[in-house]
Structure formats: structure tokens, C-alpha cells
Amino acid sequence: MTTPSDTSPTRHAQLAWQDGQPLSLAFGDVYFSRDAGLDETRHVFIQHNQLAERFAALPGHGQFTIAETGFGTGLNFLCAWQCFEQCAPADARLHFVSAEKYPLTPTDLSRALALWPELTAQSSQLLRQYDALTPGWHRLLLADGRVSLTLMIGDVLEVLPLLDARVDAWFLDGFAPSKNPDMWQPPLFDQMARLSAPHATFATFTSAGAVRRGLAEAGFEVKKAPGHGQKRHICHGRLNAAPAAPWQPPWFDRPPQRWRERSAIVVGGGMAGASTAYSLARRGWQVTLIERMPQLASAASGNPQGVLYTKLSPHLTPLSRLVLSGYAYSLRALHTLLPGEERSWQACGVLQLAYEDKQEEKQQALAALGLPESVMRRLDRAQASELAGVALPSGGLFFPQGGWVHPPALVARLTQHPNITLRTNHTVLQLDYSPEQQSWLASDESGPLALASVVVLAGAAETAQFDSTSHLPLKKIRGQVTSIAATADSARLATVLCGEGYISPARDGRHCLGATFKFDSDDLAVSEGEHRENLQMLAELAPALHGSLTGGDAASAGLDGRAAFRCTSPDYLPLIGPVVTRRDFADRYRELAKDATLRPEQPCPWVEGLYVNTAHGSRGLITAPLSGEILAALLEGEPAPLPADLMQAVHPSRFLLRDLIRHKLNPDAR
């Protein structure tokens, strides 16, 4: 399912500034009270949701979720965050989910928040991560991960139906009903009721009769209270009777949280495994990360330079939407984890050249998406050549935020958390689950390696080597990169160039280029033939650069390189989530093979405490960091960082479901 907000370009808010305060030109309304916006926010949303008291009452490792119907300047979020830090236990977590159809530009947001110096401790952190927002959902981690902000860019009536969360308190905000009548409708109140935890509260600055009646009809108890300043009344209340939950596909449900303690075994020390371990460790989990090689990031995550860029479709397919959310998350992570480490990564920009007519047509369509120029812009040949620092045969799309990353450096940083224990040079050969102890035991040929409540398999194609995961349709694709010494001319290359392959600016005096795709090879020996393929790719992409590197003689160019296997799935989307028992799945839902429109109620036969995170293919730098947040959200019962249709698009059960419906899965097979 693709919603209009997923396929429309982001339109940033158009503001007028009156007496130093922002006014929305689209709605003709102010973002906050001219007299005392901060006091009004605290009066309406903080006080009348009883947040100080509820934060203080949270248990150890407790969490609290607030959802908001209009992010605006972020004032409400910052006030809630400040109150949380003042009142909540030190190990509690706050999740704030907010919809925004017209997000402010970074410049306007900075100007608006400058009005509230007492929130500087919070606003400065937000501004460091807030950028021009692309369509889709964006997960920001603040306060060293203690506070998460999920911004859903789009119309609130389109994004809330895709939200998977249990909301404890609602900030029913947005421009006044008289200015923004399309929002204040029964579908909004119905979604609030659907998403609410038992006894969830709400507060709003308006006491309009239609709003009060709509909330009451949706199941909320509604009360009026004195307003702030010149406003006579506000309204607030709590959910009285939760509506009957709509049917949800049980194979995409979250497994019950039955883990006894926050402990996990993560198998695989590449980007996916490191990201999983990091996201769990930040939430207080004790993680044992097991890698079969002597060092982390020794397989596909071990290349000297990986490219951080968004290869998009003009139609914003599920893969493109996942890439946009993952790209933004990875950039924020890199700026936070590896600030100023130029040997580890550089945001030098990525230039995707229009190397053939079909690419030119595709790039024209992509440009029509209207993404912000700080995210993507088109360049002609002269502009591209000047920006890249080398002569180029064509123009293309420039992604100024992108660049190259040394993946082993990022993996090393992710795994430095004190809650992570590393076990390298160990191959997990056996996984055994004990229902009595509610724990998994991982063993190698020498005996037990680790004991934990949860196992996450993140070992690329090796994920399918266990009985419980042998049904996963994973495939290996060999790829080889070539390393070549920089010359005086090639050292001028200032940005990553991409086409059929890529070449990066020099790191430690060498360029990295590639990579080949070999679908039928199990050999990881470096091939001279594939070096020639990579150089031929470069010759077609940037002939002048190729000449400056080889002098016309590739044989004497001093080539080096490495090969590894990418792991992909049939639809080229990753597999992130819980694992089911194949045989029981086929038996329980066998009627779907006769009628795919049926809505079975039987719970899914999950393998207790077993999850996978794999098949990131050549996009691991884009999708793997966010995948850790996806798994942590599933395990902790947090709001999902992606809309429901994308969470389903990466769910491991999708292939069993397809095979069952297409009569490719025999329920009676043993």
C-alpha cells in the first residue's frame, strides 16, 4: 500500500514572520500564542496530560509514548522532553511520534526555537539532527538515545493509519479547526482511539463542540478546563472504552514479549549485526556479538570504502521509500558516531552520472519528485565536472549529503558500547532453546558460547544454515572491488562518481572502485578479470579519470582488491523481524491457498525469541543502521520507525505467505 503522502514531494512550510514570530501562510494561523507560547504548551499539553506525575511514576526501564498531530516548530516536543528529563527515572525512555504535512526548513526551525532560550539544551540537539525532510518517516535519536522522535512527513489522516504504536498521551495540536477543518474530523479521532494504550489521555487547546463530540463518539471521556491567557477553555480527557481492534494479518503481528531478561545473542559481526547490537545495548540489553572471522566486518562490510547514496525509483517504490528513510538515519548516525573522522567517512557528495539515454530519462523523472536541493539536484556536464574536480562525459544527479564510508570503522564504533561483549573467531553451529529457562544457548564445536533470551541472526546468507531459518530465500552474489593508487590528477576527484559502478575519492592515497556482480560463483579469490571489468566500468563512466589512473596500461597500475558475497532476497528488500515455524505456518494458514482474501484469526506460530536481520545486499550502509532500530522497536514494544506497509515489506514472513498463496508451499510437506 502506498499513500499519497509517500509519493508526493515534501512541501516545506511557507512562513511569514510577524513581530519575530512565525505565521503559516497556508493556514493563516500562528504556530503558538503570541503572548506566552511556552506557558500555553505547558498548561495545555504537559499539565492536562499529567506528564510530570506519570513520568515520575515510570518503573525502571519504563517507556512512555506521546503522539502529536502537528509537529510545527517542535515546541511541544521540546517541552515534553524537558519535563521527561526533569521527572522520569534515569533509565526510562520517551518516544515522541509526530505528523507534519508541511515541515519547517532547518533555517525557519532554528529561528523559531531561538525564541525559547530556556529550551536550548534540547533544541540544540534537535537542530543538529534536523535537516530538510524527504517524504516518508524519519527516526531521530536524542539525549544519547534516551529520547526518540519519529517524524511522519505527510497528512495526519494518511500517516496515522500506517502507525504501529501504543500511545500513552496525545497532543491534539494543529492549526485551529476554523483554519484547518480537514484535520479535525472523525477519522482522526478514530485513529487516536485505535492507537491508544488503555486509559490513554489527550489534551488540546481547542474546546470546539465538533471536536468534543467527535472525541466522545470515538470513546474518549472529554472534559473542559480553563484555557491559558485569553482563551476561555481547552479540553482534555482519557480513553474510556477502547474500540474493537481491526483485523491485522497475524503473520505481521509483533510476537508476544516473553523474554525473561534483556539479553541477546547476535550472530554476525558486519553492519547488520553491529547495528542490531548497538540499538539493543543502548536500551540496556546485554548483548553477546558472535563473529566467525577473527575480526569484525571481515566479509561484505570489510570493503575500504562503501558508498552512501540513494538509488531511487521515480515512483518511490517500497525499496525507494525504505532507502530514503535509511539514508537520512545513516547520515544522522555517522555525524553522531564519527564526527570529524575523515579517514572513517566523508560527506563529499555523490554524483550519479547520466551515462546513457535511459538514465537521462530516469533522472529527469527523479528530478520531478521535487526533493529539496540539499538532498538532490541536477547538474549539467560542465557543473558536474567542476564539482567533481575531473572532466566528465555527462551531467547527473548530485546528492550533496552523501559520500563514502569506511565500513569497518563504523562497525567498530557501533560495537564499543559497554553492554556489548564480542566473541570473534567462533562459528555458531547449534542453537538450542529451553522453554523452562526461556533462553537460547549458542554453541560451536568446542561447546557453549553464550546464553540469552533472544537470538538475532545477522550473518548474511549463513543466516539460513539453521533448521528454523532454512526456508528463508537468501542468495549470495559475489562482488569484487578494486583498489588503485591515486595520481596527481586523480587526487583532484572531490566526490563519489556512480553509474554502473562507482569510484571514490582517494583514501590513504588509493581509490576504491567497483563492484562486480557474479551470481554463479562461490569463489572469493581475487580475480584479475574482475579488476579489468571494474576498470572498464570506470573507462565508460569517466574516461579522463581512467586515463589518469592507468596511463593507458591497466596491467601496470598496481591493482589490489578484495571479494565478498552480498546477501540478497528475491525482491531485493532486506529481511528484518521475527521468524516463524515453516511447517506450522503452512498448516495454520493453509486455507489461504484456496482463498487469499480470508482473514484468519489464529496467532502466528513464532519461533520463540528468534529474529533475523539480513539480505541488505549492496545497500547495507543505507538500510542496516535503521534495521537495528526496527528490531529494537519490535522487541521493546516501541513505536515502529517505519509505516506499517514498509514494516511488512521487510518482514521475513512475506515469502512464506506468497508461496502459500501461489501454491508453492505444501502444508503437508514434512
XYZ file of C-alpha atoms in Angstrom, residues 94 111 130 141 297 383 479 662:
8
model
C 10.487 8.678 25.867
C 14.778 30.943 14.019
C 17.056 18.155 11.821
C 17.644 9.643 18.480
C 33.492 -6.547 9.356
C 28.636 21.805 -13.497
C 31.294 -8.758 -5.649
C 0.816 -19.238 -5.030
